[in-house]
Amino acid sequence: MRTVLLASLSHYTRRYVAAALAVVIGVAFVVVTGMLTGATREGLTADVGAPVAGVDRVVRVDDARNVARLMDGATERDVPALALGYAMEPVSRDGVQLAQGVDIAEASLDAALQWQTLEEGRFPGAADEAVADLNAAKSTGVEVGDVLRIGTGAAAADVEVVGMVDSPPAMGASLYVPWATLQRFDGTLWVDAVAWGGSPELAGELAPAATVQPAATWVAERQAEISRGVDVLAIMALLFVAIALFVGVMVIANTLAILFAQRMRDFALLRCVGVTRRQLRRAVRVEALVLGLVASTLGVAAGAATGSGLVLLVRRWFNDMGPASLDPAWVGTAFVLGVVVTLAAAW
């Protein structure tokens, strides 16, 4: 039967191309999805801990009044503190609105808490100064030296852009201003934590209802939250993989059905010379297994090459994308899935 199997595989190679191609596409799709998911997750979570790198603790708050107490108390006692949140306000320049809603976060006046990467100019030194995110500024045309009006009405504030910074998308904002300016926008301000350089006792005294936790714990929770969001996108992408594999099963089944119908005389001849029904079925399954192994291997190789190319392409426009890498879990799942689908279709 081994000789018959090898002869069949070599003689009908071209007829297996369609079935193999369906498996290759499905397996490659899974591998590419895994590589893009991994690169996105690593890029988004890599710098999550940057805002709290200068402190050992984070104070979790659920009341804006507690945020104000913590920040005011930190200023009075010269304790490092940074509000971890943002406000959404309109921004205009020379009377022309640049954007209806811009996310604005705190730029600390303390050098130890200036976590953004300075690309041009300097960090703010007073309440009427600000720094802009370099990538966000590309869409609005904001430059160093511009005077921007943030907000409307009595809460509006005029600030001068004194620098350009680079900040990660997961934790970054479009514009950064000192706390004295940011707290004016209490109507849209949302802060759920404060990077805290003081003692837990002081935090408890200023905000009794707040929760103090190590900075590393807060970073891990944020990374897990971001990863869950990326995983949701990966699951949505895998729905298309399921459709592709479903179509692949029909293609493989039809291809093998036609092939087996054309080989009925060969099967009958083998039965006449003593091959049992069981041996014949086993030979067909082994053919499908070989087809699945070869096609899955090619699919993994094609997916790895395509995924690496796509990640490199995306990184040209999106600098915060992580490097391309193969996740053994994704690769193993894709390989096994390709083999199982082939065997199921041949059954």
C-alpha positions as a printed Julia matrix, in Angstrom:
347×3 Matrix{Float64}:
   0.0    0.0     0.0
   2.94   2.34    0.55
   3.91   1.98   -3.11
   0.32   2.6    -4.18
   0.14   5.68   -1.94
   3.33   7.21   -3.33
   2.26   6.45   -6.89
  -1.13   8.07   -6.29
   0.36  11.2    -4.77
   2.85  11.63   -7.61
   0.35  10.86  -10.37
  -2.48  13.08   -9.13
  -0.34  15.94   -7.77
  -1.88  18.59  -10.02
  -5.38  17.57   -9.02
  -4.52  18.25   -5.39
  -3.48  21.83   -6.09
  -6.94  23.35   -5.58
  -7.46  21.52   -2.29
  -3.97  22.4    -1.07
  -4.42  26.06   -2.02
  -7.57  26.32    0.08
  -5.71  24.96    3.11
  -2.7   27.24    2.49
  -4.93  30.33    2.38
  -6.82  29.41    5.55
  -3.67  28.57    7.54
  -1.85  31.68    6.29
  -4.82  33.84    7.29
  -4.64  32.53   10.88
  -0.87  33.08   11.08
  -1.16  36.63    9.67
  -3.95  37.45   12.15
  -1.78  36.2    15.0
   1.24  38.25   13.9
  -0.79  41.44   13.48
  -2.51  40.89   16.82
   0.78  40.27   18.6
   2.49  43.29   17.03
  -0.48  45.54   17.86
  -0.68  44.3    21.45
   3.05  44.73   22.04
   3.07  48.19   20.51
   0.08  49.41   22.53
   1.21  47.93   25.84
   4.96  48.62   25.59
   4.83  52.15   27.05
   1.77  51.88   29.28
   3.97  52.25   32.35
   5.68  55.43   31.13
   3.41  57.91   33.01
   4.06  56.16   36.35
   7.75  55.36   35.83
   8.76  58.17   38.19
   6.64  57.01   41.16
   6.09  53.84   43.15
   2.33  54.1    43.72
  -0.9   54.92   41.96
  -3.99  56.21   43.73
  -7.26  54.99   42.19
 -10.11  57.5    42.59
 -13.79  57.54   41.64
 -14.62  61.13   42.59
 -13.35  64.29   40.89
 -13.21  66.02   44.29
 -10.69  63.45   45.5
  -8.53  64.17   42.45
  -8.52  67.87   43.3
  -7.68  67.14   46.95
  -4.79  64.89   45.97
  -3.35  67.32   43.45
  -3.75  70.35   45.74
  -2.28  68.44   48.67
   0.65  67.28   46.57
   1.37  70.87   45.53
   1.24  72.14   49.11
   3.54  69.37   50.41
   5.84  69.28   47.37
   4.9   65.67   46.58
   5.24  64.38   42.98
   1.79  63.73   41.52
   0.36  63.39   38.01
  -3.32  63.15   37.07
  -3.9   60.14   34.8
  -6.84  61.17   32.67
  -7.95  63.65   30.05
 -10.47  66.3    29.09
 -12.2   66.68   25.72
 -12.39  70.31   24.64
 -12.52  72.3    21.38
  -9.25  73.94   20.36
  -8.91  77.02   18.16
  -6.09  79.18   16.82
  -6.5   82.83   15.75
 -10.25  82.44   16.02
 -10.36  79.38   13.75
 -11.43  76.12   15.34
  -8.88  73.35   14.71
 -10.93  70.51   16.19
 -14.28  70.1    17.91
 -12.96  67.7    20.53
  -9.29  67.37   21.45
  -8.06  65.05   24.2
  -6.01  67.08   26.68
  -3.92  65.58   29.48
  -1.58  66.88   32.15
   1.99  67.94   31.43
   3.79  67.9    34.75
   5.97  70.81   35.82
   8.09  68.25   37.71
  10.94  66.97   35.52
  10.69  63.52   37.15
   7.11  63.13   35.87
   7.63  64.5    32.36
   7.26  61.05   30.81
   6.64  62.07   27.19
   9.56  61.98   24.74
  10.51  65.57   23.87
  11.07  65.94   20.13
  11.24  69.72   19.76
  11.29  72.78   22.04
  10.88  72.29   25.8
   8.4   71.19   28.42
   5.97  73.72   30.0
   7.26  75.83   32.84
   4.05  77.73   33.64
   0.27  77.3    33.53
  -0.08  79.19   30.23
   2.25  76.87   28.3
   1.62  73.52   26.62
   3.21  70.78   24.52
   1.52  69.05   21.6
   1.77  65.46   20.46
   3.85  65.35   17.3
   1.61  62.88   15.46
  -1.64  64.61   16.42
  -0.2   67.98   15.34
   0.22  66.7    11.78
  -3.54  66.78   11.24
  -4.11  70.2    12.8
  -0.93  71.98   11.7
  -0.04  73.05   15.25
   3.56  74.21   15.61
   5.85  75.43   18.35
   5.07  79.07   19.08
   1.34  78.84   18.29
  -1.1   80.3    20.8
  -4.11  78.05   21.21
  -7.44  78.67   22.92
  -8.74  75.6    24.73
 -12.4   75.33   25.66
 -15.17  77.91   25.5
 -16.78  80.42   27.8
 -15.43  81.3    31.22
 -13.38  78.09   31.46
 -11.44  78.8    28.23
  -7.67  79.14   28.52
  -5.03  80.49   26.15
  -1.77  78.53   26.06
   1.42  78.8    24.05
   2.82  75.63   22.48
   6.44  75.48   23.66
   7.32  71.96   22.54
   6.46  68.83   20.57
   6.42  65.41   22.2
   5.93  61.81   21.17
   3.59  59.74   23.34
   2.15  56.22   22.99
  -1.43  55.99   21.66
  -2.65  53.88   24.58
  -1.76  56.51   27.19
  -1.14  59.63   25.15
  -3.17  62.72   24.32
  -3.12  65.35   21.59
  -2.26  68.25   23.89
  -0.65  68.47   27.34
  -1.11  71.35   29.77
  -0.17  71.84   33.46
  -2.71  70.77   36.09
  -3.59  74.37   36.93
  -4.97  74.72   33.4
  -6.37  71.2    32.99
  -8.55  71.41   36.11
 -10.46  74.33   34.59
 -12.2   71.91   32.22
 -14.08  70.06   34.96
 -17.09  69.64   32.7
 -15.3   67.12   30.47
 -12.39  66.12   32.69
 -12.16  62.4    33.49
  -9.43  61.15   35.84
  -9.51  57.69   37.39
  -6.04  57.6    38.93
  -3.18  59.77   40.16
   0.48  58.8    39.9
   1.57  59.32   43.49
   5.06  59.98   44.82
   3.98  60.43   48.43
   3.16  57.98   51.2
   0.0   55.83   51.27
  -0.93  57.47   54.59
  -0.9   60.91   53.02
  -3.04  59.71   50.13
  -5.5   58.19   52.58
  -5.61  61.42   54.56
  -6.32  63.55   51.48
  -8.74  61.12   49.8
 -10.14  58.58   52.31
 -12.21  56.75   49.69
  -9.28  56.29   47.29
  -7.34  53.05   46.77
  -3.55  53.03   46.8
  -1.8   50.31   44.8
   1.73  49.68   43.53
   2.51  51.26   40.17
   3.41  47.84   38.75
  -0.06  46.51   39.59
  -1.73  49.45   37.89
   0.43  48.95   34.77
  -0.44  45.24   34.64
  -4.15  46.01   34.86
  -3.9   48.56   32.06
  -1.98  46.13   29.87
  -4.6   43.44   30.46
  -7.38  45.88   29.58
  -5.66  46.87   26.32
  -4.95  43.24   25.47
  -8.63  42.38   25.86
  -9.51  45.09   23.34
  -6.96  43.76   20.87
  -8.23  40.2    21.39
 -11.77  41.31   20.49
 -10.47  42.59   17.15
  -8.59  39.33   16.63
 -11.76  37.31   17.24
 -13.62  39.44   14.69
 -10.85  38.78   12.16
 -11.04  35.04   12.9
 -14.67  35.08   11.8
 -13.39  35.7     8.28
 -10.92  32.85    8.79
 -13.83  30.56    9.71
 -15.62  31.55    6.51
 -12.47  30.91    4.47
 -11.99  27.49    6.07
 -15.66  26.6     5.53
 -15.28  27.39    1.84
 -11.98  25.49    1.91
 -13.71  22.39    3.28
 -16.19  22.43    0.39
 -13.39  22.93   -2.14
 -11.35  20.08   -0.66
 -14.36  17.76   -0.42
 -15.42  18.45   -4.02
 -11.87  18.05   -5.28
 -11.4   14.71   -3.52
 -14.88  13.52   -4.54
 -14.06  14.14   -8.2
 -10.64  12.57   -7.78
 -12.02   9.45   -6.09
 -14.71   9.11   -8.75
 -12.03   9.16  -11.44
 -10.08   6.49   -9.55
 -12.94   4.04   -9.08
 -11.36   1.59  -11.55
  -8.07   1.81   -9.66
  -9.86   1.12   -6.4
 -11.75  -1.8    -7.95
  -8.5   -3.27   -9.29
  -6.87  -2.97   -5.87
  -9.87  -4.76   -4.34
  -9.48  -7.54   -6.89
  -5.86  -8.16   -5.96
  -6.69  -8.5    -2.26
  -6.74  -4.99   -0.81
  -9.37  -4.8     1.88
 -11.91  -2.03    2.26
 -10.17  -0.99    5.47
  -6.77  -0.76    3.78
  -8.25   1.28    0.97
  -9.86   3.77    3.37
  -6.64   3.99    5.34
  -4.73   4.79    2.15
  -7.18   7.59    1.32
  -6.85   9.03    4.82
  -3.06   8.91    4.63
  -3.23  10.79    1.31
  -5.36  13.45    2.98
  -2.99  13.56    5.94
   0.03  14.08    3.68
  -1.89  16.76    1.77
  -2.84  18.48    5.03
   0.71  18.39    6.42
   2.29  19.76    3.25
  -0.39  22.42    2.7
  -0.32  23.5     6.36
   3.47  23.82    6.29
   3.25  25.97    3.17
   0.46  27.99    4.79
   2.57  28.72    7.88
   5.49  29.8     5.69
   3.27  31.98    3.51
   1.55  33.48    6.56
   4.87  34.26    8.26
   6.19  36.01    5.15
   2.95  37.93    4.57
   2.56  38.86    8.23
   6.13  40.16    8.46
   5.6   42.25    5.35
   2.32  43.71    6.61
   3.78  44.59   10.02
   6.74  46.32    8.39
   4.36  48.18    6.07
   2.13  49.33    8.93
   5.13  50.45   10.99
   6.05  52.92    8.25
   2.94  54.96    9.11
   2.27  53.78   12.66
   5.48  53.96   14.67
   3.9   52.46   17.79
   3.3   49.1    16.1
   5.4   46.38   17.72
   7.88  44.16   15.84
   6.73  41.14   13.84
   7.02  37.82   15.67
   5.55  34.35   15.43
   3.43  33.26   18.37
   3.84  29.47   18.87
   0.22  29.19   20.01
  -1.12  30.86   16.86
   1.24  28.92   14.57
   0.47  25.59   16.23
  -3.27  26.22   16.12
  -3.12  27.2    12.45
  -1.09  24.12   11.54
  -3.33  21.69   13.41
  -6.44  23.39   12.04
  -5.2   22.97    8.46
  -4.52  19.26    8.96
  -7.82  18.6    10.74
  -9.83  20.48    8.1
  -8.2   18.46    5.34
  -8.87  15.15    7.09
 -12.47  16.14    7.86
 -13.11  17.13    4.25
 -11.58  13.9     2.93
 -13.62  11.77    5.33
